[in-house]
Structure formats: structure tokens, C-alpha cells
mmCIF file of C-alpha atoms in Angstrom:
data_model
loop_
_atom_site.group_PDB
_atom_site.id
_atom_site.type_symbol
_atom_site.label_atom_id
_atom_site.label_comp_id
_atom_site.label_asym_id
_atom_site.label_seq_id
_atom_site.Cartn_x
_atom_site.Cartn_y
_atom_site.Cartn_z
ATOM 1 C CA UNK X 267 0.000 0.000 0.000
ATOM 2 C CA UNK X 268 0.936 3.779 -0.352
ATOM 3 C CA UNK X 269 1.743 5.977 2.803
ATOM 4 C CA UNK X 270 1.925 9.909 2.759
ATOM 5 C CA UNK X 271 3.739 11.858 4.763
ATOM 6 C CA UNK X 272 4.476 15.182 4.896
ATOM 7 C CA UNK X 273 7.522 16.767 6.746
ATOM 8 C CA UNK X 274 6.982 20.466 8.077
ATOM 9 C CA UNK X 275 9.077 22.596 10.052
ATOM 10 C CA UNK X 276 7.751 22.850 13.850
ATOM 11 C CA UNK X 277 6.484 26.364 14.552
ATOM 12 C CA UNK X 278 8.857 29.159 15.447
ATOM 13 C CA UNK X 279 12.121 27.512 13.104
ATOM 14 C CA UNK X 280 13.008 29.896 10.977
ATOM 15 C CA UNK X 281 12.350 29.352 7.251
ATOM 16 C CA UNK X 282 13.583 31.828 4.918
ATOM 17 C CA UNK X 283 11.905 29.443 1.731
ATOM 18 C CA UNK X 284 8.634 30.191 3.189
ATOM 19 C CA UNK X 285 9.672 33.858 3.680
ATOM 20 C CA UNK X 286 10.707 34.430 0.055
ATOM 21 C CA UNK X 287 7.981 32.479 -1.532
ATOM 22 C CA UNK X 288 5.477 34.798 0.833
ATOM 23 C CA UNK X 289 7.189 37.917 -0.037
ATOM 24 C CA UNK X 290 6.914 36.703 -3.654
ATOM 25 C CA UNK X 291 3.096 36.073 -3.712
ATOM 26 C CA UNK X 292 2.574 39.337 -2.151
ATOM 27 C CA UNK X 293 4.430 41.134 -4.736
ATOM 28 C CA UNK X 294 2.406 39.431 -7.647
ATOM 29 C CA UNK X 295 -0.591 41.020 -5.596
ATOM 30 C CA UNK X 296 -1.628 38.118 -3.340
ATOM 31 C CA UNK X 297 -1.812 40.702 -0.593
ATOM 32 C CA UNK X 298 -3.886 38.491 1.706
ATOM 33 C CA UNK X 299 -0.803 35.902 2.534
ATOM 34 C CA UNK X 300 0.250 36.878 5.392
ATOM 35 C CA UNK X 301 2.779 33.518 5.969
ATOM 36 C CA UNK X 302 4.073 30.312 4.130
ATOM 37 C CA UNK X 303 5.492 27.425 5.428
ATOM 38 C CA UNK X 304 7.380 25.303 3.113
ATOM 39 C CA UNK X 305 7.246 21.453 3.737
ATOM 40 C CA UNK X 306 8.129 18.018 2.138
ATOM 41 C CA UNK X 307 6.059 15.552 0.870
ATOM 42 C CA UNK X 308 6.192 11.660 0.534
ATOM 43 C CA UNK X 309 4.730 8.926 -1.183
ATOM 44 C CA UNK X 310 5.869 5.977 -0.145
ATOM 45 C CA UNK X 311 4.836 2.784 -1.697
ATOM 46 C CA UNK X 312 5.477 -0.248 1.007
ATOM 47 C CA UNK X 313 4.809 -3.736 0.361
ATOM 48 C CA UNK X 314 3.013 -4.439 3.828
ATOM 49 C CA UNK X 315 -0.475 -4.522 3.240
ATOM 50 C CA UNK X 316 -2.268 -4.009 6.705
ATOM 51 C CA UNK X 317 -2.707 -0.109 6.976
ATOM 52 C CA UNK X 318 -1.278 0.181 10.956
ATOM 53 C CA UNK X 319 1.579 -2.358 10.169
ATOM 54 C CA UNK X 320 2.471 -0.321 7.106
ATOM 55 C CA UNK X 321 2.104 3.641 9.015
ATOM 56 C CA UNK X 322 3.949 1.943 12.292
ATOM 57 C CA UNK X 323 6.936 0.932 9.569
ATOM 58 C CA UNK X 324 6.564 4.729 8.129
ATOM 59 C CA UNK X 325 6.761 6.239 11.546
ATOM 60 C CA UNK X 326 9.794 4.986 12.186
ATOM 61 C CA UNK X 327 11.456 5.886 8.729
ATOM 62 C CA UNK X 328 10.398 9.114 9.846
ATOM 63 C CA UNK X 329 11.988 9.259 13.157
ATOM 64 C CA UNK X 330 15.022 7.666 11.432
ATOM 65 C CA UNK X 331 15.489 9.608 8.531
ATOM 66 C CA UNK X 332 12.832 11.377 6.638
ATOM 67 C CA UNK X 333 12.458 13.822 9.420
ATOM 68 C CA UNK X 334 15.291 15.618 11.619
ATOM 69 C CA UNK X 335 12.986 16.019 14.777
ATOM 70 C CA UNK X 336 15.428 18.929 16.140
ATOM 71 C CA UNK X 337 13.258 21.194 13.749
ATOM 72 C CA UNK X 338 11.035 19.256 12.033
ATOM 73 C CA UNK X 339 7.504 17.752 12.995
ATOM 74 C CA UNK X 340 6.015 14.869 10.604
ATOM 75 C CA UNK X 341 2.562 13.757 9.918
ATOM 76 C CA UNK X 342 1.306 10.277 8.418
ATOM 77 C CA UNK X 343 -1.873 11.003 5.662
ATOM 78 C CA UNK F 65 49.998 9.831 13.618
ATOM 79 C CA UNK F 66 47.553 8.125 11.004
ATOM 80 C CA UNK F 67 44.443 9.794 9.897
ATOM 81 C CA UNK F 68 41.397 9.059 7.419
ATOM 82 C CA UNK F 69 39.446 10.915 5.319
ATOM 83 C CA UNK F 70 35.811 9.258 4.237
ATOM 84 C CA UNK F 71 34.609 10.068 1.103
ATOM 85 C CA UNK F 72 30.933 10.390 0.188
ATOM 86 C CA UNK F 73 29.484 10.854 -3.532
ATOM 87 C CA UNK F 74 29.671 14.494 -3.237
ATOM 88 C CA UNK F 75 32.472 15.198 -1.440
ATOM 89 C CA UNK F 76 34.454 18.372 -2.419
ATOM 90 C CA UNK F 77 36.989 19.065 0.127
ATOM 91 C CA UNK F 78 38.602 15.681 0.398
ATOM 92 C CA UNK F 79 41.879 16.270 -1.310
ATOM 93 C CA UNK F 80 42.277 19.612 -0.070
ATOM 94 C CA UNK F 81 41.693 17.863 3.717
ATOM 95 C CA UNK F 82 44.188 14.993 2.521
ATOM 96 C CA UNK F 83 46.698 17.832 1.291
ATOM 97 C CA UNK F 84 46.420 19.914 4.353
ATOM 98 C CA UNK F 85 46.690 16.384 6.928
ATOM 99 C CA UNK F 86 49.514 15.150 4.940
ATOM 100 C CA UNK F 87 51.394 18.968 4.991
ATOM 101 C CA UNK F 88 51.526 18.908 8.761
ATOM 102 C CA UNK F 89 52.794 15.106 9.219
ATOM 103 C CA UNK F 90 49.933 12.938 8.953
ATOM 104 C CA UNK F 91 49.837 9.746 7.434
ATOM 105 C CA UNK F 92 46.528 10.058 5.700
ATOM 106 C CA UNK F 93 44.660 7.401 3.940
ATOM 107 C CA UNK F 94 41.325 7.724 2.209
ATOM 108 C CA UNK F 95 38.223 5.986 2.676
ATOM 109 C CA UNK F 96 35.839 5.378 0.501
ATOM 110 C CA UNK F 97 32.031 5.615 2.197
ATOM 111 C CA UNK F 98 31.034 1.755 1.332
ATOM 112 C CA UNK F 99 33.738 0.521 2.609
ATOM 113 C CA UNK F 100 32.564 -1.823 5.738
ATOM 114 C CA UNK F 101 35.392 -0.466 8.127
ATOM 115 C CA UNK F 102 37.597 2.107 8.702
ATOM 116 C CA UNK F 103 41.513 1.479 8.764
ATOM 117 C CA UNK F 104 43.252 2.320 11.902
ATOM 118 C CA UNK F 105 43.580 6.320 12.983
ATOM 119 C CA UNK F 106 44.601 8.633 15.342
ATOM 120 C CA UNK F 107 42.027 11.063 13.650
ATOM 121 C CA UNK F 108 39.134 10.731 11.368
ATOM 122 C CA UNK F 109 38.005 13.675 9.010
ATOM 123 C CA UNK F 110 34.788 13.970 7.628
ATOM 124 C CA UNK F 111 35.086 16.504 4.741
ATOM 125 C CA UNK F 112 33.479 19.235 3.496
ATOM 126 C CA UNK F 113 31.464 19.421 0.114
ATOM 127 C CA UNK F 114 27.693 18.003 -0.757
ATOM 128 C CA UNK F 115 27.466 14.854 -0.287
ATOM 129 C CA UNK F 116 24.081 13.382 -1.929
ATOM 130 C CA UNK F 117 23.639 16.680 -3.336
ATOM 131 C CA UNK F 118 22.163 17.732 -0.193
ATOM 132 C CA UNK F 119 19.264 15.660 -1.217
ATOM 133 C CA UNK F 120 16.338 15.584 1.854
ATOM 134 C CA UNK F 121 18.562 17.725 4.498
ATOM 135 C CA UNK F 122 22.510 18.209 3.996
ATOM 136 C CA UNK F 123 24.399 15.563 5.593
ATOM 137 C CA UNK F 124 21.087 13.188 6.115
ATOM 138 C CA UNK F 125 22.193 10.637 3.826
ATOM 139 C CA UNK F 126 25.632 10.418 4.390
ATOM 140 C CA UNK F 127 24.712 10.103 8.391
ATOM 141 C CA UNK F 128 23.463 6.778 7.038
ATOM 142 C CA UNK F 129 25.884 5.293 4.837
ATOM 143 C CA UNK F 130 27.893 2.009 5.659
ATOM 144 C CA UNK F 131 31.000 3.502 6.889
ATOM 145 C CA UNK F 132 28.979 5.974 9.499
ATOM 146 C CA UNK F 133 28.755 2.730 12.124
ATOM 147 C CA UNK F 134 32.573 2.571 12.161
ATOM 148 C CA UNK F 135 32.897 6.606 12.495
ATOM 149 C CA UNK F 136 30.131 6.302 15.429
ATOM 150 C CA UNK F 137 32.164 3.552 17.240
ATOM 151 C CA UNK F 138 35.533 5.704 16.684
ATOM 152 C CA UNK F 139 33.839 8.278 18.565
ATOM 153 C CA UNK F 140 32.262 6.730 21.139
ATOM 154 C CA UNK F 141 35.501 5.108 22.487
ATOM 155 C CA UNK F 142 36.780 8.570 22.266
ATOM 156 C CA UNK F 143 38.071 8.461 18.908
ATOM 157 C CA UNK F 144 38.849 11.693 17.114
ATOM 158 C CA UNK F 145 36.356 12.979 14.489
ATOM 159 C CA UNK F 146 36.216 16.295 12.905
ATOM 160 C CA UNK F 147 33.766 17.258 10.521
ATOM 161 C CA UNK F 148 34.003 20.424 8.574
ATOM 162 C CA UNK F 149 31.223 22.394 6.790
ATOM 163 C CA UNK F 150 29.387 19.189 5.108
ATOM 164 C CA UNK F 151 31.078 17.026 7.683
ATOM 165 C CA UNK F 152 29.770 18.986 10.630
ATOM 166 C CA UNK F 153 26.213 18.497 9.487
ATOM 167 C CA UNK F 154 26.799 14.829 8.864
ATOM 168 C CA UNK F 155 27.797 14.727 12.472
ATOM 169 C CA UNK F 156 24.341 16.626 13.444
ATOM 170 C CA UNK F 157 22.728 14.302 11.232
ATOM 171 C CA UNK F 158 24.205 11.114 13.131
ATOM 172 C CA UNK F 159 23.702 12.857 15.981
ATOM 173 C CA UNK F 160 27.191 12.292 17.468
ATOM 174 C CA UNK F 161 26.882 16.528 18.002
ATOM 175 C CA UNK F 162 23.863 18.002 18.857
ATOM 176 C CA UNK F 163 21.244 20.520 17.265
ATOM 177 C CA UNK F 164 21.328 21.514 13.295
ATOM 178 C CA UNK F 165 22.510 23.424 10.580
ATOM 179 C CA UNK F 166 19.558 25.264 9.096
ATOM 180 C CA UNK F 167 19.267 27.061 5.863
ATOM 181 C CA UNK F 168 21.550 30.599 5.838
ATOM 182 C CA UNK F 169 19.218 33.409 7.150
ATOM 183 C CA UNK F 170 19.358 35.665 3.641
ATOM 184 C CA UNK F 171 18.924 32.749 1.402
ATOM 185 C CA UNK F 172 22.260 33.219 0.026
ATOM 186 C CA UNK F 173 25.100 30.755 -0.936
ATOM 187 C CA UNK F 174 28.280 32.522 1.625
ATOM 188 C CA UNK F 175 31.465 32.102 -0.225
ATOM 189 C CA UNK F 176 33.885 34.390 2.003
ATOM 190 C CA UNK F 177 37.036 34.847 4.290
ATOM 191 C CA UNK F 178 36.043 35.794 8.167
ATOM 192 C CA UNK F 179 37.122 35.586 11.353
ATOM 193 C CA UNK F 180 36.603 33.267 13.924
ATOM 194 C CA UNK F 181 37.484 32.994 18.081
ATOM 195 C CA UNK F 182 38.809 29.800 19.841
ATOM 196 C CA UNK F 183 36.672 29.714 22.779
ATOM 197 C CA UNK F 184 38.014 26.810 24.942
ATOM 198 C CA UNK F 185 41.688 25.267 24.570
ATOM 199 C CA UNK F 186 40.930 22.585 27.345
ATOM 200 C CA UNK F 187 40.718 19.905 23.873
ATOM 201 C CA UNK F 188 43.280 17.904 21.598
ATOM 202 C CA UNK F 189 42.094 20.538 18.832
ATOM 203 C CA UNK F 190 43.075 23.912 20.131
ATOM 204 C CA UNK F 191 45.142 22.940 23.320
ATOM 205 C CA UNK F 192 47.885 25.472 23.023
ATOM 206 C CA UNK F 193 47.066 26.544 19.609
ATOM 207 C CA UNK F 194 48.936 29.789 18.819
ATOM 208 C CA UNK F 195 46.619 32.072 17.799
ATOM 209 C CA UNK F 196 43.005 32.573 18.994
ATOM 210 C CA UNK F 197 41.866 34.167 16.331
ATOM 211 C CA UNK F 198 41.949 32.688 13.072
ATOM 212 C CA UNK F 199 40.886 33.903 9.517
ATOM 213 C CA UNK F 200 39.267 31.308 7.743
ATOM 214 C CA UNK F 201 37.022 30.533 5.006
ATOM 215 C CA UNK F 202 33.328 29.917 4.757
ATOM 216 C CA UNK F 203 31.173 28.491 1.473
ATOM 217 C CA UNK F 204 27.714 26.778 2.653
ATOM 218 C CA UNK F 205 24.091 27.577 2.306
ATOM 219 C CA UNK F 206 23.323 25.951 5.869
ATOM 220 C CA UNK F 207 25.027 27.129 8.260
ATOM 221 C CA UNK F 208 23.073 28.731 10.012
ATOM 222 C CA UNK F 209 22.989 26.455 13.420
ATOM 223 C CA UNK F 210 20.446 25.748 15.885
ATOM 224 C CA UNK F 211 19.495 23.966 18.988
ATOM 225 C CA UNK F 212 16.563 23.957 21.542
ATOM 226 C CA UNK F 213 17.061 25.843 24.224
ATOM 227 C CA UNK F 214 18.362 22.997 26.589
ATOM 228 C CA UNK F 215 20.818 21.602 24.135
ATOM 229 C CA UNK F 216 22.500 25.238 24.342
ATOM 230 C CA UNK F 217 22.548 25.627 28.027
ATOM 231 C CA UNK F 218 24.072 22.579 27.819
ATOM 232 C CA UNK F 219 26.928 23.654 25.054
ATOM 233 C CA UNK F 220 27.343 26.294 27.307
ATOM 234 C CA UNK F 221 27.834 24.900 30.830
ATOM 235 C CA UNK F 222 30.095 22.450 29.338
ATOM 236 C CA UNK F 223 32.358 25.027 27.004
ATOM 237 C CA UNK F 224 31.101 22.857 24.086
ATOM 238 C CA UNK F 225 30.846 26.019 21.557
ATOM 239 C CA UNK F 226 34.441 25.483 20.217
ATOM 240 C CA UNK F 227 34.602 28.568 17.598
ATOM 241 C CA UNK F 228 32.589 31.743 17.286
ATOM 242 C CA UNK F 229 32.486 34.218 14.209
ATOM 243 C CA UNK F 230 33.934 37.527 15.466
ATOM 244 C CA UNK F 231 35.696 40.681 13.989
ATOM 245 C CA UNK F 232 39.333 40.566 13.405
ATOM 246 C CA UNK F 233 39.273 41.552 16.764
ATOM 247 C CA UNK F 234 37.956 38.952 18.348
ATOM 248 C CA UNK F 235 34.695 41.192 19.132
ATOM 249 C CA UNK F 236 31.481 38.857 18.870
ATOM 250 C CA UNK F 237 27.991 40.836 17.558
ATOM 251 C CA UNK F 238 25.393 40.261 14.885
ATOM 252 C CA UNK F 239 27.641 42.188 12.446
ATOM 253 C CA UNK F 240 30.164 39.427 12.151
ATOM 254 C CA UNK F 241 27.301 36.763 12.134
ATOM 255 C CA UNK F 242 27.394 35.488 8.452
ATOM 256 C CA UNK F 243 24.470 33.428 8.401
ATOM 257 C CA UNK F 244 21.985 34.067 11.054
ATOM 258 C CA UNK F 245 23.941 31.069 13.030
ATOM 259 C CA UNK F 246 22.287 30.716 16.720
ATOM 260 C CA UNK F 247 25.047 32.970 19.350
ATOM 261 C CA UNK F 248 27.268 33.291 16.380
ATOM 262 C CA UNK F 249 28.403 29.472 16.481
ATOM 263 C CA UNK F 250 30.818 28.069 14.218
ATOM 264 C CA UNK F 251 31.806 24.988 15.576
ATOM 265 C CA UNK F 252 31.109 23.204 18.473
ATOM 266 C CA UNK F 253 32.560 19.826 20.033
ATOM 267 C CA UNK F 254 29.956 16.721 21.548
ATOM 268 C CA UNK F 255 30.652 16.619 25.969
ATOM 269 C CA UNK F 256 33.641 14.538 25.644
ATOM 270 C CA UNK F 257 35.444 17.303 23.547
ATOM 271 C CA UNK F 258 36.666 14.526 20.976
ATOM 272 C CA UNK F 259 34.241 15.184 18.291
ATOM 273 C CA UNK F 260 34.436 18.510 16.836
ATOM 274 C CA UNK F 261 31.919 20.103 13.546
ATOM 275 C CA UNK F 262 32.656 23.346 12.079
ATOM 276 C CA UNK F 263 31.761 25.644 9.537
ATOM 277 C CA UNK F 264 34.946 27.046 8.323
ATOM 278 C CA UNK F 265 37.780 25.348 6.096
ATOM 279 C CA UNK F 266 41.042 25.570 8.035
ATOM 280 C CA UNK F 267 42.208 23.154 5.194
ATOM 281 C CA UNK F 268 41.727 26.119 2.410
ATOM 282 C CA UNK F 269 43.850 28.231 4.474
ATOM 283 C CA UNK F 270 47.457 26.582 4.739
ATOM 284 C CA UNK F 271 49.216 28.289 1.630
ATOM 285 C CA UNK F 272 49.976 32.316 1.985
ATOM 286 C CA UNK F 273 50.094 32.444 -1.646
ATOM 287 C CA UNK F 274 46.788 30.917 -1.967
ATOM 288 C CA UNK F 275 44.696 32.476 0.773
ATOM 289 C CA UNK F 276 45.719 32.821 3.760
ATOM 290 C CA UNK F 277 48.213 30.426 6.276
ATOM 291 C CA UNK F 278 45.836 30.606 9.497
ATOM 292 C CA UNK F 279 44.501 27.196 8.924
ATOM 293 C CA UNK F 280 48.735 26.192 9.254
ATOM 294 C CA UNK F 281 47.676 27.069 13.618
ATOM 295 C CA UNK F 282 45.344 24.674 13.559
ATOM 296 C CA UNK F 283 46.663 21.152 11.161
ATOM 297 C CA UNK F 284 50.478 22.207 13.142
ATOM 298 C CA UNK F 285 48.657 22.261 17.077
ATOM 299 C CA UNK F 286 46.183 19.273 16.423
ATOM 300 C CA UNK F 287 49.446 17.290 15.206
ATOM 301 C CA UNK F 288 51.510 18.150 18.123
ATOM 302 C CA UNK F 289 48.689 17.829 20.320
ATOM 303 C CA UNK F 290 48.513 14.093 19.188
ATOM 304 C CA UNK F 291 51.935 12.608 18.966
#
């Protein structure tokens, strides 16, 4: 089965992506953004088919390696 | 006084790190990153560079690869491991040092000479090192480190912040902060003082004709320090 995750960066971490890409829209007229937050995203095709085996196997990739928890928070879809 | 220099697919500073080792007496060997162990060393480098191509954080993969057990065990049993620029986030990445290096505040790739300040000489790296403040040279786009709040009382109690960007002075402010880097940190060592990660490239700074000879204080001290 497929898992998605996405990878965000906890609140307060600075993220001068998010800043630029905010700055940007506002520029092109989007005046209502006020922030962005840029994340990562992951679709990870597992061969386990039981949905909690397969997000309990995900989890820990996270932990592991797709997220660095110093600044990062992850979420399973 | 043997030393090793891993490798990754990416790595950029690796001959200059084998040139600089070799210049001040070491025997250096290289080591390729798949190789299952490490050959014996006084010192183990981990370079500077991109390896992965920085691909999902800088240093994540790397912090993975098949040599990385070997480098962990080296350091646990109080082995010496430096890691500069690339190497220094590997070594955040495996977490052997604490905290991260983040994205540069302005966005911008830092390709420059400045000036950092030895703050504690009580360590094989900087125990009676000449000169306490060193011009060196910078070129990341995360450098910018960070740590909770804990993790740099911690640094702090224990004199773990090793280097801090400063004037030529040795004056510390937010001027002379390149990168938006958390209390102008550069490098710090793990509690033991036997693992140390910084920023700057003392290896690009051993030829006066080339740059500048600061980096000479350091590769000279860290050599005497271990025979």
C-alpha cells in the first residue's frame, strides 16, 4: 500500500523558503498571505499490506530519517 | 599519527583535507564511504562538500551510509572525528553533536574569508594553539545552526561552543554573524570534547600564496597535540 507523509518545520524555526515564496506572492498582488510554510512531501509505496503495520513501519522511517525532529515535525496522511 | 578521510558521492573538500593532513605530518589514507570499516587512525576527518547533493537535508544521507557505524564507534571510544562544513552536518545528522545546521538566514550561498574565536583550549584541537583568532574561510548555504534551548545551556555549561564568528578583533555581535547562526556558532565539540563540527575550512587556508596560512595554527597544534 501507499503511505503519505508530509515533513513540516515545527512552529517558530526559521524558514527563509517560506519567507521568500510569501514575499513573492505578495508582490504578484496576493496581498492576503500573510505567511508560508514550506514542507516536504512523501509517497511511499510499502509492500506491507495491513494499513497500521504499514504507518507503524513509516513512523519509524520518519523518526530515522525522513524527518530531523530537532526542527522538524512529521505527519502520516 | 595516522588519519582518514571518508569520502561520500559528493564530497568536495577531500583532497584539499588529505593535502592539508599530509602537509603537517599525517599519514593520511582515504576511505571510501562503502567501505565496511575504517583502517586504523589517530584522527578521522569527515570533509566538506555536498554529499548526496544535499538531497532531503545536507548531511542526512551520508549520516546513514555504511562507513557511518565505524565513524560512530571511533567516537564513542573517544576516537577523534572532525567534521568540517558538510562534515559537521553529517555529524548533526548522526547525531554524534547536537542541534542543526539550518538554511543561511538571507537565502544566500556565503562564499567568504572571516574571522573566527577559539573559545576553549581545554581539547586535543586547540590545546595550546597559537593564535586565537583565526581567519578562515566559509562556502555553505546551511550554516546557520540551531538547537533547543536545553541543548544550548548545555553547550554552554560544558564550554562545548568550540569557535565563534567575530571581527578581526575577536569582538562577537550580529555584524560578524554570516548566516543568522544561533550565538554566532561556528563549531562546536559533543561533551567529551573529541568530536568537533565546524563551519569554516582551516584546510583552504594553509598556503599564503593561496589564501591565507591561518589554517597552518590549527593542522600544526592538532598534530603536536597528538603525537
Amino acid at each position: 500500500m501507499k503511505v503519505k507523509v508530509v515533513v513540516t518545520l515545527k512552529n517558530g524555526v526559521l524558514d527563509p523558503q517560506g519567507k521568500a515564496i510569501q514575499q513573492t506572492l505578495n508582490g504578484m498582488s496576493f496581498s492576503d498571505v500573510k505567511e508560508v510554510r514550506q514542507g516536504k512531501y512523501f509517497d511511499i509505496e510499502v509492500n506491507i499490506e495491513d494499513e497500521k503495520k504499514a504507518k507503524a513501519e513509516v513512523e519509524e522511517m520518519c523518526k530515522k530519517l525522513l524527518a530531523n525532529l530537532v526542527i522538524e515535525d512529521y505527519k502520516i496522511l | 599519527m595516522k588519519s582518514s578521510v571518508i569520502i561520500f558521492p559528493g564530497s568536495n573538500c577531500d583532497r584539499d583535507m588529505d593535502v592539508a593532513l599530509k602537509k603537517f605530518g599525517f599519514k593520511n589514507q582515504m576511505v571510501w564511504h562503502n567501505d565496511p570499516e575504517i583502517p586504523k587512525s589517530d584522527l578521522i576527518v569527515l570533509p566538506g562538500g555536498f554529499s548526496y547533493g544535499d538531497y532531503l537535508r545536507c548531511g542526512s544521507i551520508a549520516a546513514k551510509s555504511k562507513i557511518i557505524k565505524s565513524v560512530v564507534e571511533f567516537a564513542n571510544s573517544g576516537g577523534l572525528v572532525l567534521g568540517i562544513c558538510n562534515g559537521f552536518q553529517i555529524l548533526t545528522e548522526t547525531g554524534l553533536l547536537p542541534g542543526i545546521l539550518q538554511q543561511n538566514k538571507y537565502q544566500k550561498f556565503i562564499c567568504k574569508n572571516v574571522y573566527v574565536r577559539v573559545n576553549d583550549k581545554e581539547n586535543k584541537y586547540f590545546k595550546n594553539i597559537k593564535k586565537e583568532i583565526l581567519e578562515l574561510h566559509i562556502a555553505h548555504n546551511e550554516g546557520n545552526y540551531f538547537c533547543s534551548n536545553d541543548e544550548l545551556k548545555s553547550l554552554n555549561d560544558n564550554n562545548q561552543i568550540a569557535v565563534t564568528y567575530c571581527n578581526k578583533d575577536g569582538k562577537e555581535a550580529d555584524d560578524f554573524n554570516p548566516n543568522g547562526t544561533l550565538k554566532n556558532i561556528a563549531g562546536i565539540f559533543n561533551k567529551n570534547k573529541n568530536i568537533l563540527g565546524m563551519m569554516p575550512h582551516p584546510e583552504r587556508m594553509i598556503d599564503k600564496y593561496l589564501s591565507s596560512n591561518d589554517g597552518n595554527f590549527f593542522f600544526e597544534n592538532l598534530f603536536e597535540n597528538l603525537k
